[in-house]
XYZ file of C-alpha atoms in Angstrom:
521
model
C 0.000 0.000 0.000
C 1.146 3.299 -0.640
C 0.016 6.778 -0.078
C -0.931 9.782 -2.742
C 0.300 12.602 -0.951
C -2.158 15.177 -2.298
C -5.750 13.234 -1.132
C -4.003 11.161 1.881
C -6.159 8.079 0.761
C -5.023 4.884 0.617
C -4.298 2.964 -2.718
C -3.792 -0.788 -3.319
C -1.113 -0.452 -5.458
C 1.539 -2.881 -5.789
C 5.534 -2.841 -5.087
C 7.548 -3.756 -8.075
C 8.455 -7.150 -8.906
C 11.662 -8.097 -6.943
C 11.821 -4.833 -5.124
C 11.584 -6.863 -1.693
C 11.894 -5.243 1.544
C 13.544 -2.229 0.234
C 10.611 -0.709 -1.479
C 8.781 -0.446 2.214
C 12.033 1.836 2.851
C 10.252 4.907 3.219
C 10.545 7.245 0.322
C 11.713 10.970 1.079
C 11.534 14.816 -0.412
C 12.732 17.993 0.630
C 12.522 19.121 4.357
C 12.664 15.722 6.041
C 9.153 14.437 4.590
C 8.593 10.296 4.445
C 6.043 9.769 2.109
C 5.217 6.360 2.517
C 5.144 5.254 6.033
C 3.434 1.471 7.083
C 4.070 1.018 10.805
C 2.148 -1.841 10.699
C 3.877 -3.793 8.189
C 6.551 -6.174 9.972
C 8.962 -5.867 7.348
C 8.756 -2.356 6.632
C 9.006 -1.876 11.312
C 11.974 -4.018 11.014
C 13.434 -2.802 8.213
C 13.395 1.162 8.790
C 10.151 1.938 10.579
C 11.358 1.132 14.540
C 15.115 3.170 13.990
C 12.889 6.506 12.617
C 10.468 5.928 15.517
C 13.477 5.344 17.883
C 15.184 8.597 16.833
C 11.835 11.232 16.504
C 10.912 9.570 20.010
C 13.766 10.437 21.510
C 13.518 14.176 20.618
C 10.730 14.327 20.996
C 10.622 13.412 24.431
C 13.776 15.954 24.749
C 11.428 18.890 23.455
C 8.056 17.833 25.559
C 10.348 17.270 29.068
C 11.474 20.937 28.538
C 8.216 22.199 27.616
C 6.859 20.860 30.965
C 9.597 22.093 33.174
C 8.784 25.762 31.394
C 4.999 25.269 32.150
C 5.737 24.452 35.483
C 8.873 27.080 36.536
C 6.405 29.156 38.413
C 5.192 26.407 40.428
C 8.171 26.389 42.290
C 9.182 29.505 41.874
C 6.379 30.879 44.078
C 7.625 29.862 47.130
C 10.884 31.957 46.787
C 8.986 35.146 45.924
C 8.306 35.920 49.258
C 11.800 35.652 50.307
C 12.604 37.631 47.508
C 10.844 40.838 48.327
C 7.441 40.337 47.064
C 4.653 41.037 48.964
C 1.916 38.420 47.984
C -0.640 36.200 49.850
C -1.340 32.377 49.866
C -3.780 33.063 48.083
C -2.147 35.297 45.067
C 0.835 32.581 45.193
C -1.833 29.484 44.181
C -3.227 31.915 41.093
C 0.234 32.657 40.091
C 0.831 28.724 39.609
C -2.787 28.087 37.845
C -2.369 30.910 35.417
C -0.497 28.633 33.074
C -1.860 25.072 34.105
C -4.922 27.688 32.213
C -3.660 28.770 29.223
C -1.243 25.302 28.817
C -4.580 23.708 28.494
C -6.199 25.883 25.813
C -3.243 26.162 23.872
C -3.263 22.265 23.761
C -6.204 21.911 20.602
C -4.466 24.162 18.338
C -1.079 22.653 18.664
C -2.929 19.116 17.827
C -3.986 20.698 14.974
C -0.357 22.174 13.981
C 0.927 18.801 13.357
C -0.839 17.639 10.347
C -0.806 21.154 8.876
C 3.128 21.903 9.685
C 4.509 18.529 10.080
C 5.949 16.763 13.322
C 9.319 18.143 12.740
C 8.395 21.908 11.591
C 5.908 22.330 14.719
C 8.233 20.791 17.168
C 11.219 23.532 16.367
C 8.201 26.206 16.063
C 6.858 24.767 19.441
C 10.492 24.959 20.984
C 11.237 27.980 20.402
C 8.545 29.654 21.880
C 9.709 28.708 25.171
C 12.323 31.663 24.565
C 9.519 33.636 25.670
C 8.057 32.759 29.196
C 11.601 32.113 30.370
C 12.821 35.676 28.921
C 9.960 37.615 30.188
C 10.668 35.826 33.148
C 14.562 36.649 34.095
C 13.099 40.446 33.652
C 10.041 40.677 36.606
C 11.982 37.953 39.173
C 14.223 40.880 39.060
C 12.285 43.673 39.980
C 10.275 43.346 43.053
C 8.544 46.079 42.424
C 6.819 44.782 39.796
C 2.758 44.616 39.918
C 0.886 41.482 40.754
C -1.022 41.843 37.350
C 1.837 41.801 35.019
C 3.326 38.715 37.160
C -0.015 37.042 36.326
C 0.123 37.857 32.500
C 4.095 37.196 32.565
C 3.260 33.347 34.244
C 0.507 33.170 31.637
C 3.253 32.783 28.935
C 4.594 30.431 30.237
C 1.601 27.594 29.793
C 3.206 27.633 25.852
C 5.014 24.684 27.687
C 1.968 22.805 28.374
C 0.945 22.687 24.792
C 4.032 20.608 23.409
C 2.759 17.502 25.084
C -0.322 17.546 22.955
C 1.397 17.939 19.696
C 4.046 15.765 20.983
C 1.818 13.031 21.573
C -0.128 13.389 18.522
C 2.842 13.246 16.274
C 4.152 9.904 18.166
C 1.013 8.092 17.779
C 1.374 7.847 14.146
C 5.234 6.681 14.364
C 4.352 3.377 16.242
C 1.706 0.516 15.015
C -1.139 -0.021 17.364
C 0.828 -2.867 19.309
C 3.220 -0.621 20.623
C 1.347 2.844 21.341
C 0.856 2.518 24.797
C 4.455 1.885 25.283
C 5.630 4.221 23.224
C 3.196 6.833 24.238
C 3.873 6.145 27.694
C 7.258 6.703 27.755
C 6.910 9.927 25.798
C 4.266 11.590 28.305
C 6.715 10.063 31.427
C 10.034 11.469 29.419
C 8.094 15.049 29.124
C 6.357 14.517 32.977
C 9.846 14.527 34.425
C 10.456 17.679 33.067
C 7.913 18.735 36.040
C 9.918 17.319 38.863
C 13.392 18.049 37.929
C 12.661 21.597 37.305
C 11.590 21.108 41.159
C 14.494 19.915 41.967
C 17.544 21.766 40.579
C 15.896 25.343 40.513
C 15.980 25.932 43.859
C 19.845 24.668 43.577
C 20.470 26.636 40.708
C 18.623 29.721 42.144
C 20.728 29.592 45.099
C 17.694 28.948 47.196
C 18.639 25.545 48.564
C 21.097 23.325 48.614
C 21.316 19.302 46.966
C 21.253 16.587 50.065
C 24.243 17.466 51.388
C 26.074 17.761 47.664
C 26.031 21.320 47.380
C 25.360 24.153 49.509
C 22.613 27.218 49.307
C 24.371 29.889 48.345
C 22.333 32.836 50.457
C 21.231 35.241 47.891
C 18.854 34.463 45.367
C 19.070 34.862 41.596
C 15.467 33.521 39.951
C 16.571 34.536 36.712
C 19.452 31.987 36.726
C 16.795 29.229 35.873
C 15.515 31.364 32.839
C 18.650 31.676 31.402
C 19.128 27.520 31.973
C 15.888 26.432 30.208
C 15.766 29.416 28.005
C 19.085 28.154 26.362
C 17.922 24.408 26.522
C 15.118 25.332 24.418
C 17.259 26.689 21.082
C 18.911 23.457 21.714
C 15.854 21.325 21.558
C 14.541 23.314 18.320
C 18.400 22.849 16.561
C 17.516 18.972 17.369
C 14.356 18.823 16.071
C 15.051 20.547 13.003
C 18.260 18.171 12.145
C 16.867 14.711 13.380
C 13.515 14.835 13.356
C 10.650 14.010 10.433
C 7.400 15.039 8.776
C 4.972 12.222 7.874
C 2.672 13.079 5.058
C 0.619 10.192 6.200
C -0.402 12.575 9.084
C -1.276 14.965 6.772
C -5.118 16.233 7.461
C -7.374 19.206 7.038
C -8.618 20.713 10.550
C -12.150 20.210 9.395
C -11.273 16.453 9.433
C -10.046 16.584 12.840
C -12.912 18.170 14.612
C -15.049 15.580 13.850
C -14.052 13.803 16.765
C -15.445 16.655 18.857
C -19.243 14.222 17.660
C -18.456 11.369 19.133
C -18.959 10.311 22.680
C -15.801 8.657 23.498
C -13.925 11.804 23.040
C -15.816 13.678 25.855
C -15.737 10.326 28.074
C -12.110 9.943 28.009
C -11.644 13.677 28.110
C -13.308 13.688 31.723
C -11.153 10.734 32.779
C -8.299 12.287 31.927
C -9.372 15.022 33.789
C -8.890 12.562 37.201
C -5.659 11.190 35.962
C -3.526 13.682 34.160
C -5.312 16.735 35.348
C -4.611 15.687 39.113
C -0.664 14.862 38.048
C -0.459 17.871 36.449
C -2.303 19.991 39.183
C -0.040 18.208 42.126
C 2.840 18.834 40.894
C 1.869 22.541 40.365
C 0.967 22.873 44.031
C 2.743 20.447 45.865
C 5.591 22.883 47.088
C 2.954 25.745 48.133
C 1.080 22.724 49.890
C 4.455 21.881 51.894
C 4.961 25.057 52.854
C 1.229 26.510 54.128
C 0.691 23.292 56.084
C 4.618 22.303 57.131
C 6.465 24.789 57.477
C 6.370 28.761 59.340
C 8.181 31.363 58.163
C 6.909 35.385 60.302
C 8.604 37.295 57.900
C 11.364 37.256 54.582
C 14.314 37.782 56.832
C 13.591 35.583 59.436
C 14.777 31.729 58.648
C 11.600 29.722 58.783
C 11.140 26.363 60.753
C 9.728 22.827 59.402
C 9.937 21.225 56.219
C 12.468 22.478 53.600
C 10.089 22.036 50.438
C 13.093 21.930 48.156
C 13.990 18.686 49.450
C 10.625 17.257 48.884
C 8.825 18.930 46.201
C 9.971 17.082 43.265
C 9.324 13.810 43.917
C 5.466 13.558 43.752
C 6.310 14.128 39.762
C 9.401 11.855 39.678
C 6.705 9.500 41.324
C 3.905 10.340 38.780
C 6.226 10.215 36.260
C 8.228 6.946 36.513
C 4.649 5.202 37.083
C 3.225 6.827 33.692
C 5.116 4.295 31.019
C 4.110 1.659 33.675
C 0.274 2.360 33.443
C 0.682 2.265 29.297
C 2.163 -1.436 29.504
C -0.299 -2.810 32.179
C -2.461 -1.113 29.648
C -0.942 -3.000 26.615
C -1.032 -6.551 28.949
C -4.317 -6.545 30.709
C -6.502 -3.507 28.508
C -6.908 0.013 29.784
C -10.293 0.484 30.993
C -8.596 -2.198 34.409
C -5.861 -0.348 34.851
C -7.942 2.882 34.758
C -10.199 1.507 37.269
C -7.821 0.337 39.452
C -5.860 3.409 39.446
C -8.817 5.524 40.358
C -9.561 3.366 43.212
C -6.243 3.894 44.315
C -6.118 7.312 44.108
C -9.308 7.457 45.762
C -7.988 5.388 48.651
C -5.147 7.764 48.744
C -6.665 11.009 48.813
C -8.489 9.920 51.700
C -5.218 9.142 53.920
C -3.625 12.752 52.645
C -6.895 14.082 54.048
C -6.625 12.187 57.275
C -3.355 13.205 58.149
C -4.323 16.805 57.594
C -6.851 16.682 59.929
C -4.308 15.377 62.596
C -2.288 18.820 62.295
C -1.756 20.975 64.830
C -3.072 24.902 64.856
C 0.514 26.601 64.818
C 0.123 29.625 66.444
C 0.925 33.426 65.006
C 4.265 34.493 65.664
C 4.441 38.037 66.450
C 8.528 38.831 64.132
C 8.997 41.436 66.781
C 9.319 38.480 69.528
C 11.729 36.281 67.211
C 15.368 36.922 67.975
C 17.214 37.910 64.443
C 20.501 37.252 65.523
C 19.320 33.622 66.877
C 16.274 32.728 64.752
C 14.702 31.378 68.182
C 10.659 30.820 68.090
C 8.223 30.843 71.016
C 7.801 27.344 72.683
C 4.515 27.058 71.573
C 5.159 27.296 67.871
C 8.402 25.157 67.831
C 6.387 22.228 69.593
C 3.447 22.477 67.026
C 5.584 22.451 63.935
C 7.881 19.401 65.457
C 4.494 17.572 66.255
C 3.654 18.762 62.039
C 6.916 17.189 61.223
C 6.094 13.960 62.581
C 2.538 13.998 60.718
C 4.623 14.933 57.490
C 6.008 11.678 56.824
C 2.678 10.075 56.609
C 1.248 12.597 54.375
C 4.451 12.504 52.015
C 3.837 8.499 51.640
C 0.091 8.759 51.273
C 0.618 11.502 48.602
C 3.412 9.872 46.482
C 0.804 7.014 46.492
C -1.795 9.038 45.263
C 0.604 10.383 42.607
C 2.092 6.731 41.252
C -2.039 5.679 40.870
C -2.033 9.203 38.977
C 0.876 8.296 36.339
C -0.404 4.942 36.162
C -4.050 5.820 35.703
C -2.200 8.798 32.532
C -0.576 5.621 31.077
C -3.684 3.701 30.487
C -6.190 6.071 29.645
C -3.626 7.615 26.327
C -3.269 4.124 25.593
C -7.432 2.974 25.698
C -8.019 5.902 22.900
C -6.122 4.238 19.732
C -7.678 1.079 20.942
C -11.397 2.693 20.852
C -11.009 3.991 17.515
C -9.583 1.157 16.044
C -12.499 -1.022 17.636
C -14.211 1.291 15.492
C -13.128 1.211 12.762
C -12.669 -2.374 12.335
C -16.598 -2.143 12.427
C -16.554 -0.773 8.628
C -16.011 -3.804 7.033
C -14.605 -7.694 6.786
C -10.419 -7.580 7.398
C -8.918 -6.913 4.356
C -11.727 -4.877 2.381
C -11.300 -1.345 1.347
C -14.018 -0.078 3.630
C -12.000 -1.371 6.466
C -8.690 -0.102 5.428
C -9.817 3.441 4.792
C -11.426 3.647 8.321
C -8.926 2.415 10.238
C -6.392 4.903 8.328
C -8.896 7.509 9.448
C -8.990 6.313 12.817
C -5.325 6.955 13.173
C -5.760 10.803 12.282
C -8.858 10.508 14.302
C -7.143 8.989 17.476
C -4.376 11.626 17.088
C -7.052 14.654 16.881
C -8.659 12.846 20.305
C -5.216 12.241 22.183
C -5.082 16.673 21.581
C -8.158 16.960 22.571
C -8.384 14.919 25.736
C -4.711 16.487 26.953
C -6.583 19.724 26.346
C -9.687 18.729 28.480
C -7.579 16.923 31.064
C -5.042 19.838 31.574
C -7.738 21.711 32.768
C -7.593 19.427 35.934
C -4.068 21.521 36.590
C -5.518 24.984 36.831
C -8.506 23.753 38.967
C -6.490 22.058 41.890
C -4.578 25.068 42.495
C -7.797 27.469 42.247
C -9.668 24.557 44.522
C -6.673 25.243 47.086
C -6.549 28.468 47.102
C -10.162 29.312 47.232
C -10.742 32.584 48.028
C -14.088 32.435 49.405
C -12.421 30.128 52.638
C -10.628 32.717 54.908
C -8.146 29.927 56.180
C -5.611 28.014 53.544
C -5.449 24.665 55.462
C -9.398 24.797 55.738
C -9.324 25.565 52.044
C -7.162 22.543 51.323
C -8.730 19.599 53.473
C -12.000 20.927 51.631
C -10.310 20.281 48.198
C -8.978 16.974 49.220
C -12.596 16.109 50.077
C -13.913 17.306 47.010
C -11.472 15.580 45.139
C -11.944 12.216 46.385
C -15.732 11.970 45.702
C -14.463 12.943 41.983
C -12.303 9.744 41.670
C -15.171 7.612 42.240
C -17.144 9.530 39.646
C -14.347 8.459 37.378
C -14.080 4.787 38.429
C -17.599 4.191 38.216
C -18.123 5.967 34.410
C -14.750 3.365 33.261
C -16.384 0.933 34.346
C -20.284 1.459 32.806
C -18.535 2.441 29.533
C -15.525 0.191 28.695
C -15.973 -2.619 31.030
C -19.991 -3.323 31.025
C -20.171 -7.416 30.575
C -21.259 -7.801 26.975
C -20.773 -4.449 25.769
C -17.928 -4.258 22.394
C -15.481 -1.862 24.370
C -15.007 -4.693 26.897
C -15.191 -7.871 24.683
C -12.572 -5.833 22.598
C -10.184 -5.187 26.166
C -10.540 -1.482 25.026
């Protein structure tokens, strides 16, 4: 089978006699463009397909994990601004890390749509280099405390450009890989760009000279915030120079937008979207305000230039990500093994089970009372006895709401894993439904169902990244007068959510009887 590049429909014409394996090599033009691509030929995977996958993976995954770490520099960030000499609240801190969880998740549908009209390759160094932006406007208001609260929010804003690489990302991925590996290969893309959330957790408070590395190396005492623009910022041009060398366009993925938004018709797209709401849109949300969540409940600080007491969030912030992250490619081959509608059941039940312990052990906090700064000692850093006992009692509650939170993360990245993988399995069910295997009918729909699936995988990330500016705002309500109040409620709130989502997998994809299930969608 081949492929006419200017209709994108396939033809049944045959190879030349005696061309053997080599005429499934795929054929090339100008600008890095394959022409012919068959993923789901064995000979044609074997003979070129897998080492072109292999390679646009890879930077792929280079260009997404930077995006992320971009999306989510403020969410970190934010609890250094204080100590930097801005004056916000709790409350203006949780909007500053939404802001681009926001726009990251509208800017997700039209960089779907970018793929088939630029081309994997083209949109990826388009995509990278945008994240010149965010971190440049960023190095410029870290370093001006005097900067209003309103152009902070429009500056963080920018920086949810980030957020939308993972949609075209995983869009251009899906058609590299047949159907038997997607939710491998998909996995491990979403879990290489997810870790771009927690190491950006980790090493910017290092690099910042905020904190210092377990020991390894030392916080320096001032801070510099624009240091970590000037890192990513420059990591960026590298990851567009990549994608332009390396990288290709596959004409196969070629489609007109109007063809895309048909999936916005069909049922399944607004099912899964929701789901991925509870699984990606919780990771995602987290990780955003995980570090604030450290610090409001653990952690006591009067004033800027008086050392706070409790948990040092750098040394803990990053790993409900890492956690999320590692967990992700794990969910997509459960997924592959035992079908994605179990895994997705089970992880919801998890992360219901989860959420419930986090909200336990918040409950079993103690009130920490209001330090008056003119009765701590500057020279000494020495707190009343009162406050010093209730944040040592906090401490001790800590570790049990660290474990019961990583948990909630890993059934998170698991639950990410196996939904991305159930939605090229839906549409192919699908499509398969055109026609006896083998017949034209069949063949054209389940080519369609690839551009389809990709189109859906967009618009689900879009839907489900949502999820991250909602925690934050759900946290930092502003209608509750007290943070921690505000937070047990959200924990609440989000538990009864979870079920929602386990019960609707299971009525929909796992019903006894019904096609999804007989099919192990």
């Amino acid at each position: 089978m081949t492929i006419d590049i200017d209709t994108v429909r396939p033809t049944t014409t045959a190879p030349p006699a005696g061309a053997g394996a080599r005429a499934r090599v795929p054929a090339r033009r100008t600008g890095r463009w394959i022409d012919r691509w068959d993923p789901e030929d064995p000979d044609f995977w074997e003979v070129e397909g897998r080492r072109v996958a292999r390679r646009n993976l890879a930077w792929s995954i280079f260009a997404e994990h930077l995006g992320f770490s971009v999306w989510l520099l403020w969410s970190v960030t934010a609890t250094f601004l204080v100590s930097a000499g801005f004056d916000f609240t709790p409350q203006q801190l949780f909007w500053l890390v939404a802001a681009p969880n926001l726009v990251g998740a509208l800017i997700r549908l039209p960089y779907t749509f970018a793929v088939p009209r630029f081309g994997a390759r083209n949109w990826t160094v388009v995509s990278a280099l945008l994240l010149v932006v965010p971190t440049g406007l960023f190095a410029y208001v870290v370093q001006r405390p005097d900067t209003p609260y309103w152009v902070f929010m429009l500056v963080a804003a920018t920086a949810g450009v980030g957020g939308g690489n993972f949609a075209s990302s995983m869009a251009s991925i899906n058609f590299f890989y047949p159907a038997s590996r997607k939710g491998a290969a998909l996995g491990l893309n979403a879990a290489g760009g997810n870790l771009g959330v927690s190491l950006v957790q980790l090493f910017l408070p290092v690099i910042v000279g905020g904190a210092g590395l377990f020991g390894l190396v030392a916080a320096s005492g001032s801070l510099h915030l624009e240091r970590a623009a000037y890192l990513w910022g420059g990591l960026a041009l590298v990851a567009a120079a990549g994608a332009f060398f390396f990288m290709n366009n596959l004409s196969v993925a070629r489609s007109r937008p109007r063809e895309q938004l048909r999936v916005v018709r069909y049922r399944h797209t607004w099912i899964m979207a929701f789901l991925y709401i509870g699984t990606f849109g919780s990771f995602i949300g987290f990780s955003a305000a995980m570090p604030l969540l450290i610090k409001i409940n653990f952690f006591d600080q009067p004033t800027p230039d008086v050392v706070g007491i409790g948990i040092n969030v750098a040394s803990f912030a990053f790993l409900g990500a890492l956690v999320g992250s590692i967990t992700r490619p794990f969910g997509g081959w459960l997924a592959d093994r035992f079908g994605g509608a179990r895994v997705t059941v089970a992880s919801f039940a998890l992360m219901t089970a989860g959420t419930l312990v986090v909200l336990f052990t918040l409950t079993r906090l103690t009130p920490v009372p209001k330090v008056d700064p003119t009765t701590v000692d500057p020279a000494t850093f020495t707190f009343p006895d009162a406050v010093t006992s209730a944040v040592e009692a906090n401490e001790q509650t800590f570790w049990f709401f660290l474990a019961a939170f990583l948990f909630v993360f890993a059934a998170s990245g698991m639950g990410n894993g196996s939904t991305y993988r159930m939605i090229p399995i839906i549409w192919k069910v699908r499509a398969e439904q055109a026609g006896p295997e083998g017949s034209p009918e069949r063949n054209r729909a389940l080519l369609q169902s690839t551009r389809e699936a990709s189109a859906v995988l967009g618009i689900v990330g879009a839907v489900g990244a949502v999820g991250g500016f909602l925690i934050p705002m759900t946290f930092g309500a502003p209608w509750i007068d007290d943070p921690v109040s505000a937070v047990r409620t959200a924990f609440a709130i989000f538990a009864g959510f979870y079920v929602v989502c386990l019960v609707v997998t299971y009525l929909v994809y796992m019903r006894p009887g019904s096609p999804m299930a007989r099919a192990r969608v």
